[in-house]
PDB file of C-alpha atoms and ligand atoms in Angstrom:
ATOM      1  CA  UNK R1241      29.398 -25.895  15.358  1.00  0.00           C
ATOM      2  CA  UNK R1242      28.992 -24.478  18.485  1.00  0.00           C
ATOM      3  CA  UNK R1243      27.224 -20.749  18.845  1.00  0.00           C
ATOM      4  CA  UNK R1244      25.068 -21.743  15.922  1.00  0.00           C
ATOM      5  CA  UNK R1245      21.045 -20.862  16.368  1.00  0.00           C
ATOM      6  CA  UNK R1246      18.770 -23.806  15.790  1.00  0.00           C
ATOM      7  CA  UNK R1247      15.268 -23.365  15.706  1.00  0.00           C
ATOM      8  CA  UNK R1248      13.005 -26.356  16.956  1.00  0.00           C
ATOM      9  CA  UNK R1249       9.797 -26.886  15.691  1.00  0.00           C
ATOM     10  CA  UNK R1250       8.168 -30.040  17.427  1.00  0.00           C
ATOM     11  CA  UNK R1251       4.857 -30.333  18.907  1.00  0.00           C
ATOM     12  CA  UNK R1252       5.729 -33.814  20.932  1.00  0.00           C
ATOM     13  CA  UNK R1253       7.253 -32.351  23.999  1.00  0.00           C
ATOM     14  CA  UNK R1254       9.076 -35.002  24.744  1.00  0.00           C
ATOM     15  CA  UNK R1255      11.167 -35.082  21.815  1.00  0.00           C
ATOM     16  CA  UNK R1256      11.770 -31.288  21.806  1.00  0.00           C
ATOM     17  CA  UNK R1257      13.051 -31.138  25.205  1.00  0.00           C
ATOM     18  CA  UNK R1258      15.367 -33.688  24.677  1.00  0.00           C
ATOM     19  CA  UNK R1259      16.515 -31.922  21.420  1.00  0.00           C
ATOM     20  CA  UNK R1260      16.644 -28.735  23.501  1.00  0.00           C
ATOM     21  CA  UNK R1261      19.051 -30.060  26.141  1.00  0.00           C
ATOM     22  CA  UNK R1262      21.188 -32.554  23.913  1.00  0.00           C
ATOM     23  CA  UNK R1263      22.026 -29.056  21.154  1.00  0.00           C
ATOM     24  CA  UNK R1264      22.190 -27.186  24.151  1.00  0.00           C
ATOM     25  CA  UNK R1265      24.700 -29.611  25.831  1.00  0.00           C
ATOM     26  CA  UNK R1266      27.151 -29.579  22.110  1.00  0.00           C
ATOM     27  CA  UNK R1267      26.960 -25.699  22.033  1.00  0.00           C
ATOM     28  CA  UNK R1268      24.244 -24.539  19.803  1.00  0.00           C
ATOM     29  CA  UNK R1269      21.903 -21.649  20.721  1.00  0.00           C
ATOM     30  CA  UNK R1270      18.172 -23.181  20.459  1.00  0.00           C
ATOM     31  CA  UNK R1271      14.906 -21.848  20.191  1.00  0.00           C
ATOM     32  CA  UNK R1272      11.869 -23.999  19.930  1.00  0.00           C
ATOM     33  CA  UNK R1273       8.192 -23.683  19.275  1.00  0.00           C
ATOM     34  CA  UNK R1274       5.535 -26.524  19.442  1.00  0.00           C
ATOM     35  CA  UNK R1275       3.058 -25.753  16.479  1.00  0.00           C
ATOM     36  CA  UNK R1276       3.412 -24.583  12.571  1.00  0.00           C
ATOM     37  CA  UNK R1277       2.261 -20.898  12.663  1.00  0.00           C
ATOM     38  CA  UNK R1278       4.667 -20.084  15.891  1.00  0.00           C
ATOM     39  CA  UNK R1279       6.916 -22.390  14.021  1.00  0.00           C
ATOM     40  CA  UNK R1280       7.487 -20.277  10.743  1.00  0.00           C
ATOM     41  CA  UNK R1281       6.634 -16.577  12.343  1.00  0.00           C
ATOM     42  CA  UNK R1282       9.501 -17.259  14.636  1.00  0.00           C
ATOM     43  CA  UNK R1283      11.588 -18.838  11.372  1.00  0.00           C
ATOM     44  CA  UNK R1284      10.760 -15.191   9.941  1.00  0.00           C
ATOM     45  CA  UNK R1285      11.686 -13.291  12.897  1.00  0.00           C
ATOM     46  CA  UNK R1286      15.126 -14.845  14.102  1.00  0.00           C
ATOM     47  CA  UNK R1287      17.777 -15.169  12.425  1.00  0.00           C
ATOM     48  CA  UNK R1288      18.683 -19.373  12.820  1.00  0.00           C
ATOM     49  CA  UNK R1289      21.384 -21.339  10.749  1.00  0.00           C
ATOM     50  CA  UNK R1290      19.499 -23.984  10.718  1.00  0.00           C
ATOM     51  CA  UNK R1291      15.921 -24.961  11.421  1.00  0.00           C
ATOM     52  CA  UNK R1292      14.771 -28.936  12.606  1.00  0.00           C
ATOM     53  CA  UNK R1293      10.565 -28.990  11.370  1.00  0.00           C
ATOM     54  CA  UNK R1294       8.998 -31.538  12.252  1.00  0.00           C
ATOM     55  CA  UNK R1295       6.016 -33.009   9.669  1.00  0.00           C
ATOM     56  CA  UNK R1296       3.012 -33.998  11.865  1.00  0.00           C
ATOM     57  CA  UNK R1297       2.479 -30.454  13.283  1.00  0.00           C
ATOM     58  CA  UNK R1298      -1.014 -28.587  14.898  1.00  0.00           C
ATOM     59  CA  UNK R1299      -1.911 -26.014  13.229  1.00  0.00           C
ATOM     60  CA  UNK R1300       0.338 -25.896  10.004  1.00  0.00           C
ATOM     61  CA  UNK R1301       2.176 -28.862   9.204  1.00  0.00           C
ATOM     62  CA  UNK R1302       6.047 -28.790   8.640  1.00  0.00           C
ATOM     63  CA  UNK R1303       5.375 -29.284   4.557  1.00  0.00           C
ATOM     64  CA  UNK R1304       3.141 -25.683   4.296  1.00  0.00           C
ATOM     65  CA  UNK R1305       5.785 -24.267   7.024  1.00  0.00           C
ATOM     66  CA  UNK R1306       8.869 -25.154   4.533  1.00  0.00           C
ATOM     67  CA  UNK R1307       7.111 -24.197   1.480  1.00  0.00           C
ATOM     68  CA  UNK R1308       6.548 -20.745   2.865  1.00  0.00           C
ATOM     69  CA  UNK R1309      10.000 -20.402   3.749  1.00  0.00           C
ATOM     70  CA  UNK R1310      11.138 -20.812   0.825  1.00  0.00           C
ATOM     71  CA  UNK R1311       8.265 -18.955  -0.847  1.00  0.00           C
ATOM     72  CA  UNK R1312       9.428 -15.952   1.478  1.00  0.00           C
ATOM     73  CA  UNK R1313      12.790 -16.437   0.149  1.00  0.00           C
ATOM     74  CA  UNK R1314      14.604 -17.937   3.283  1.00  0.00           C
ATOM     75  CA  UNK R1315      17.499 -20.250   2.724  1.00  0.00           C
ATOM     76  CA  UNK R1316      18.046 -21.205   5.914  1.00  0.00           C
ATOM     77  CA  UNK R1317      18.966 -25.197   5.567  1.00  0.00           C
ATOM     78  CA  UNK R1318      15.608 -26.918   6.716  1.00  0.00           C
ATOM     79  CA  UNK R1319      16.171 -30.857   8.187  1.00  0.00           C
ATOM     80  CA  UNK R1320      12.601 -32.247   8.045  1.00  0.00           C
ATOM     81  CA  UNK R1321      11.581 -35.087  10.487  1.00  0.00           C
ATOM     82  CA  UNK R1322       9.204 -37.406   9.681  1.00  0.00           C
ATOM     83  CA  UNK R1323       7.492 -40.237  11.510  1.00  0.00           C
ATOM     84  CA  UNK R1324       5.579 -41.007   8.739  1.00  0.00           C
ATOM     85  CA  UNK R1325       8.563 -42.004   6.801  1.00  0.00           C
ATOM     86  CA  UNK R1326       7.486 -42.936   3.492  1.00  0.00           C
ATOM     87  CA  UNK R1327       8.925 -42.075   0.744  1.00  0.00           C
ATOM     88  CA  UNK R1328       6.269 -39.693  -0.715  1.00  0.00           C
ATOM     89  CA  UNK R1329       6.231 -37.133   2.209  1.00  0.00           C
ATOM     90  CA  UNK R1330      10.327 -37.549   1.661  1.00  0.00           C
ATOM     91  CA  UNK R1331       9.348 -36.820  -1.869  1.00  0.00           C
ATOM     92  CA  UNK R1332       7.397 -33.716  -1.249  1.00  0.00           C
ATOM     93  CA  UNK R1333       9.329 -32.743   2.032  1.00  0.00           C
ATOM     94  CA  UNK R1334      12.599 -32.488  -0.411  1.00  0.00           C
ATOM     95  CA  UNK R1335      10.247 -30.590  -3.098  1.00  0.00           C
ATOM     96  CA  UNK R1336       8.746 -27.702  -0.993  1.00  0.00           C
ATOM     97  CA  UNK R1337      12.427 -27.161  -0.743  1.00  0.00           C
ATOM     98  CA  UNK R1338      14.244 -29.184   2.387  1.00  0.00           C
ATOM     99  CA  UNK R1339      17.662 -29.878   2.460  1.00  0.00           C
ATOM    100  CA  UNK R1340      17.783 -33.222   4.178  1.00  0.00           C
ATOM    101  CA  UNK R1341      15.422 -35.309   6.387  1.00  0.00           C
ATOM    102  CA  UNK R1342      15.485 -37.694   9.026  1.00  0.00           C
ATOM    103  CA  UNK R1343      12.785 -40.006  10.356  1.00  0.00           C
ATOM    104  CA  UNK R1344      11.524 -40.707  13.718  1.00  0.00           C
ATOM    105  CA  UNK R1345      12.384 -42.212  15.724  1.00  0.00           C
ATOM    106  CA  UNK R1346      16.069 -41.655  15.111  1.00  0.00           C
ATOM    107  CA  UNK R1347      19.281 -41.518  16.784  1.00  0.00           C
ATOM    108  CA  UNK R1348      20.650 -38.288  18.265  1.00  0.00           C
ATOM    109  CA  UNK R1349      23.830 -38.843  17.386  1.00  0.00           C
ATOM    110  CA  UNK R1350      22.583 -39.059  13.148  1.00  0.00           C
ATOM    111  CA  UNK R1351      20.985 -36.200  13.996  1.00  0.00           C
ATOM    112  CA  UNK R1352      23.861 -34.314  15.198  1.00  0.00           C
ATOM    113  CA  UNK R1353      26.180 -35.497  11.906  1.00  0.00           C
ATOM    114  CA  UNK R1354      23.082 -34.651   9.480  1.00  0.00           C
ATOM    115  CA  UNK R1355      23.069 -30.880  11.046  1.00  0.00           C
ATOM    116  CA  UNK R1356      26.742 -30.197  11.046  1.00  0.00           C
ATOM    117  CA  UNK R1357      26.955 -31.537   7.170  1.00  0.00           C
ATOM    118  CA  UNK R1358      24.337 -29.051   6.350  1.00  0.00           C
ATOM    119  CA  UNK R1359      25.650 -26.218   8.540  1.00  0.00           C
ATOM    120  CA  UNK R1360      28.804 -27.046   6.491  1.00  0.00           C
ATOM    121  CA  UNK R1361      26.708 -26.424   3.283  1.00  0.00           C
ATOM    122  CA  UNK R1362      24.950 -23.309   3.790  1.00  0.00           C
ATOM    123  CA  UNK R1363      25.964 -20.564   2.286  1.00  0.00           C
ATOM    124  CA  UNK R1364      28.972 -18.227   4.552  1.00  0.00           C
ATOM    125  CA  UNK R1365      27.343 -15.534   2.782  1.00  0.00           C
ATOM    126  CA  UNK R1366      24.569 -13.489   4.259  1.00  0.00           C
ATOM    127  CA  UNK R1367      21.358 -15.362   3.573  1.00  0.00           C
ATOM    128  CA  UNK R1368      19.501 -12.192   2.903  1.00  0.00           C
ATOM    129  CA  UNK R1369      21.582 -11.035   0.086  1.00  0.00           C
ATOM    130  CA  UNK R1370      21.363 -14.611  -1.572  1.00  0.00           C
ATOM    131  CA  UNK R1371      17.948 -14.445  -1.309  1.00  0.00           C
ATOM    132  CA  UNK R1372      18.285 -11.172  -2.955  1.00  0.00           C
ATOM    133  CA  UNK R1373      19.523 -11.907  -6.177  1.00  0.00           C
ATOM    134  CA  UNK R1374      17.712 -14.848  -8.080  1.00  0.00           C
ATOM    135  CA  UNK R1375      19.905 -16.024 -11.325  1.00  0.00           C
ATOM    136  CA  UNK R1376      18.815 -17.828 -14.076  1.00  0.00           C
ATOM    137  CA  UNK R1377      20.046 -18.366 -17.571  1.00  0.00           C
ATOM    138  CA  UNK R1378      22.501 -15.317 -18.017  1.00  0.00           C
ATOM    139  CA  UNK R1379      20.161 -13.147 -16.141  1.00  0.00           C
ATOM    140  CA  UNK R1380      20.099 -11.605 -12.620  1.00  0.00           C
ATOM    141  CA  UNK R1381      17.104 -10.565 -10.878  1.00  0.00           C
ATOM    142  CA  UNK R1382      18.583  -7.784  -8.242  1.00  0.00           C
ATOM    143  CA  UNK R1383      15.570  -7.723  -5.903  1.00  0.00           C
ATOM    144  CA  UNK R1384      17.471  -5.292  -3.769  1.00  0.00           C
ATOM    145  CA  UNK R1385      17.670  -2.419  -6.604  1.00  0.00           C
ATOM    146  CA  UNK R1386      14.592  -3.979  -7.852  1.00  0.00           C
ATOM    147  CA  UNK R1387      16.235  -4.257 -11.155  1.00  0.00           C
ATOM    148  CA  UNK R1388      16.944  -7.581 -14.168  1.00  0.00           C
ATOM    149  CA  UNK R1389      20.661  -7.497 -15.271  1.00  0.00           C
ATOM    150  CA  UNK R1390      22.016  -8.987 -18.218  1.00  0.00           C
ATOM    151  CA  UNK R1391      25.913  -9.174 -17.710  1.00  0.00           C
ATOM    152  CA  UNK R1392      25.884  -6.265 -15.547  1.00  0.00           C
ATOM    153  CA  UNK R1393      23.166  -4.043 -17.441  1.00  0.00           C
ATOM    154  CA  UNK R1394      19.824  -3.050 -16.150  1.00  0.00           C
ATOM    155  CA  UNK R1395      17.419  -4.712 -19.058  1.00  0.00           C
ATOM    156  CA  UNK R1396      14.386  -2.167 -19.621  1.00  0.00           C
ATOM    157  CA  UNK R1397      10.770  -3.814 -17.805  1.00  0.00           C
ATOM    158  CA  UNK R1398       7.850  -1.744 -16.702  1.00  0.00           C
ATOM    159  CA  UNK R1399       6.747  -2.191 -13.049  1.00  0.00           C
ATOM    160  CA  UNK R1400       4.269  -4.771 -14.108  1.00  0.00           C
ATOM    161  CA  UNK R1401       6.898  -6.996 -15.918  1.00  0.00           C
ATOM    162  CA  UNK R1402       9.057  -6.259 -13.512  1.00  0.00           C
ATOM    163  CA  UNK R1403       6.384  -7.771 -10.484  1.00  0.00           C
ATOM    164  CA  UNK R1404       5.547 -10.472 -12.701  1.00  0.00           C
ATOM    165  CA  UNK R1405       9.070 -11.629 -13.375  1.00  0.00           C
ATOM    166  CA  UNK R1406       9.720 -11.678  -9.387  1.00  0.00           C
ATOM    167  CA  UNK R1407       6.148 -13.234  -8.409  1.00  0.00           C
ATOM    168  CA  UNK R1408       7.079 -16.086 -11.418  1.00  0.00           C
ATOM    169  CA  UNK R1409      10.497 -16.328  -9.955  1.00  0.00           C
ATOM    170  CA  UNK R1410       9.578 -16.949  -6.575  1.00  0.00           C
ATOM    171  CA  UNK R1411       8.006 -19.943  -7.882  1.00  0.00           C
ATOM    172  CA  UNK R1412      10.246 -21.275  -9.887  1.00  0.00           C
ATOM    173  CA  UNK R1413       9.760 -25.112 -11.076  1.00  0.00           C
ATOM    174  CA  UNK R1414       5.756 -24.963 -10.545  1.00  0.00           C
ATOM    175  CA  UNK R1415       2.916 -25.139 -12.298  1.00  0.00           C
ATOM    176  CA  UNK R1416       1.191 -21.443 -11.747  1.00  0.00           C
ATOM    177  CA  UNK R1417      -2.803 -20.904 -13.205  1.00  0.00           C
ATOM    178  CA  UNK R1418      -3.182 -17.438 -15.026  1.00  0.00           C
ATOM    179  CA  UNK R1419      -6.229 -17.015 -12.305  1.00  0.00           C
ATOM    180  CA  UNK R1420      -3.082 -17.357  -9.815  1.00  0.00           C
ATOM    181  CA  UNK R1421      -0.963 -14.807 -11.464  1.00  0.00           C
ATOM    182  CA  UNK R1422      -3.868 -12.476 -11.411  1.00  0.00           C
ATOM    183  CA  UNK R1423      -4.966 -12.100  -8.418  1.00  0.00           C
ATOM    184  CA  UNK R1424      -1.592 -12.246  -6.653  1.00  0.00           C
ATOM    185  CA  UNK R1425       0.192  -9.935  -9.801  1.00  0.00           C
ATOM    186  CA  UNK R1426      -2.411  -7.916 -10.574  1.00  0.00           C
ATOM    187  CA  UNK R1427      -4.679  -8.185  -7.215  1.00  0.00           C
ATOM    188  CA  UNK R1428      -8.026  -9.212  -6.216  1.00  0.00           C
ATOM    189  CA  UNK R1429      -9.855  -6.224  -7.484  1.00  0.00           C
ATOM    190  CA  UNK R1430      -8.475  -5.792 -10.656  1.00  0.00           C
ATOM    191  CA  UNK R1431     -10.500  -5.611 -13.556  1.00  0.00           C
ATOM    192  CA  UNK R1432      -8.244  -7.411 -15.801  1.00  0.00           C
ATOM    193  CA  UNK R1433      -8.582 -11.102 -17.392  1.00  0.00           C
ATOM    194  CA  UNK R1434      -6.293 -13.965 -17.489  1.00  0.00           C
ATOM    195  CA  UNK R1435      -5.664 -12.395 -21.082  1.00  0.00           C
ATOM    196  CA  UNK R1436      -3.757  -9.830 -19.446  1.00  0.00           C
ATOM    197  CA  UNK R1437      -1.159 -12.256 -17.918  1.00  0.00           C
ATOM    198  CA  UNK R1438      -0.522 -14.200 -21.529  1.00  0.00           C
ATOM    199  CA  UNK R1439      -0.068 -10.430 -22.401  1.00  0.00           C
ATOM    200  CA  UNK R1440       2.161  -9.909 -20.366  1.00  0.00           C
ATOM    201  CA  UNK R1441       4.047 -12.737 -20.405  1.00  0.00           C
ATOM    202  CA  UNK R1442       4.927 -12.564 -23.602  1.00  0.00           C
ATOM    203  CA  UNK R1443       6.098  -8.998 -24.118  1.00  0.00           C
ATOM    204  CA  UNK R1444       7.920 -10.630 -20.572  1.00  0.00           C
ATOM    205  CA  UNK R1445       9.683 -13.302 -22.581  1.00  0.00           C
ATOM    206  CA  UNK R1446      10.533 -10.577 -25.576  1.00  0.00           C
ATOM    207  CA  UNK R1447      12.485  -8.759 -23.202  1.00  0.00           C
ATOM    208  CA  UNK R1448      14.197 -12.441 -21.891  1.00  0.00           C
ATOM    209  CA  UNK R1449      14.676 -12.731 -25.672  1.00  0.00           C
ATOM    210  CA  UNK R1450      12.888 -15.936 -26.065  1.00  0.00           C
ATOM    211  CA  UNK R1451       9.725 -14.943 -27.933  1.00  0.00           C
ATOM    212  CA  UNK R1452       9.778 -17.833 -30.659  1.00  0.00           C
ATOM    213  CA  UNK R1453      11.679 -20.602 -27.900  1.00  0.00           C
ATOM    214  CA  UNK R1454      10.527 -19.694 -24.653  1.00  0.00           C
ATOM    215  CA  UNK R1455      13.519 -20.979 -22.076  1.00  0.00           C
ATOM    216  CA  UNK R1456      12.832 -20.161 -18.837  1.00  0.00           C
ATOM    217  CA  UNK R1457       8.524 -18.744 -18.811  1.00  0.00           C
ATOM    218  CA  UNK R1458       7.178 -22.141 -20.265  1.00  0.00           C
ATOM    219  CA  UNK R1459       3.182 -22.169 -21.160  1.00  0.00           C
ATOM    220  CA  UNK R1460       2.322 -25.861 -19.122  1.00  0.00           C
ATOM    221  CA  UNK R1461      -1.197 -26.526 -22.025  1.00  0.00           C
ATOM    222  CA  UNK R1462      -4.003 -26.130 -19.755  1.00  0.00           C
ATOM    223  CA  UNK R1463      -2.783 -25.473 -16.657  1.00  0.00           C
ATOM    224  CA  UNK R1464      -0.867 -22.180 -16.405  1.00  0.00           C
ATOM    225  CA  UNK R1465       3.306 -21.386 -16.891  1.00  0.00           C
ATOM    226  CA  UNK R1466       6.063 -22.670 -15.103  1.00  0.00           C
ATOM    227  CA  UNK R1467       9.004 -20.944 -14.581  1.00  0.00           C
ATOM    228  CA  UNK R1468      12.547 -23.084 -15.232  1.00  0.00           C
ATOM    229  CA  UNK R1469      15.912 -21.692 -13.761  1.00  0.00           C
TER     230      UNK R1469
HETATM  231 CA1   CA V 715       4.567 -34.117  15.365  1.00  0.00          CA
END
């Protein structure tokens, strides 16, 4: 696994510089950064195979760090570690979309298996083109050319369906308000109402073909829509 970038993001410097100089010593290229919001701008910037987050973190802990990774469409494999180690932040660590996790205090050696067996899952392709295309059902959201293909042909959405399909994408397998879709779909200043997302949502899942069984935009009663891959 050697020549492979590792981002660290610890805040305990004791455990990071012994991270630091034990990848180091087996070959990987390492970058660390001691608090959330260095954490996930230098996530952003770099280009890492494979990032270690820690939970407990100043400023932005490692579970809003990994959710807005993912959010941003990085699929970089994340390895969480926890001291806490129950099984709810495991729970929610695995939810906001990490790929393994390992709690403190553990052994190096672990540590070192757990990374190569996700180095050895992560995609060979470029992460930014996976990122690029979102599939679901039969479907194909090309968010390169901006377009929704249906085996291979562009299917026909205005600009608003078309942001509104991405934004729900992005968040597939949550619970989204209408007052959420709004103001992040149709911005803070808008004069519309949340009647304008059910709107649009629906002429949405006419052009999905699912007007009468809705598939993939669920309505959650109460609460908002979900999307389901
Ligand atoms: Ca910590």
């Amino acid at each position: 696994m050697s020549g492979k970038k590792v981002l660290i993001i610890e805040d305990e410097a004791g455990i990071r510089m012994t991270l630091e100089d034990r990848l180091v010593a087996e070959g990987y290229e390492v970058e660390s950064r001691a608090d959330g919001v260095k954490g996930e701008e230098a996530a952003v910037e770099g280009r890492f195979d494979l990032i270690l987050l820690d939970l407990m973190l100043p400023e932005r802990d490692g579970l809003a760090v990994c959710k807005n990774l993912r959010e941003a469409g990085m699929e970089t494999p994340i390895l969480m570690l926890t001291a806490r180690g129950t099984n709810l932040d495991v729970v929610i660590g695995l939810r906001q979309g990490a790929d393994d996790y390992l709690a403190k205090p553990f052994d190096t050696s672990v540590l070192l298996a757990r990374m190569e067996a996700l180095l050895r899952r992560a995609p060979k392709t470029d992460a930014a083109s996976e990122a690029s295309a979102f599939r679901f059902g039969p479907f194909v959201l090309d968010r390169t050319k901006g377009e929704l293909l249906l085996k291979n042909e562009t299917v026909p959405l205005s600009a608003q369906e078309y942001r509104l399909l991405d934004f729900l994408c992005a968040r597939a397998g949550r619970v989204i308000s209408r007052d959420q879709i709004l103001d992040e779909v149709w911005g803070y200043d808008s004069e519309t109402t949340t009647r304008t997302v059910d709107v649009h949502v629906a002429k949405l899942r006419g052009r999905l073909g699912e007007s009468e069984f809705p598939k993939h935009i669920r309505t959650i009663r109460g609460r908002g829509y979900k999307f389901v891959q």
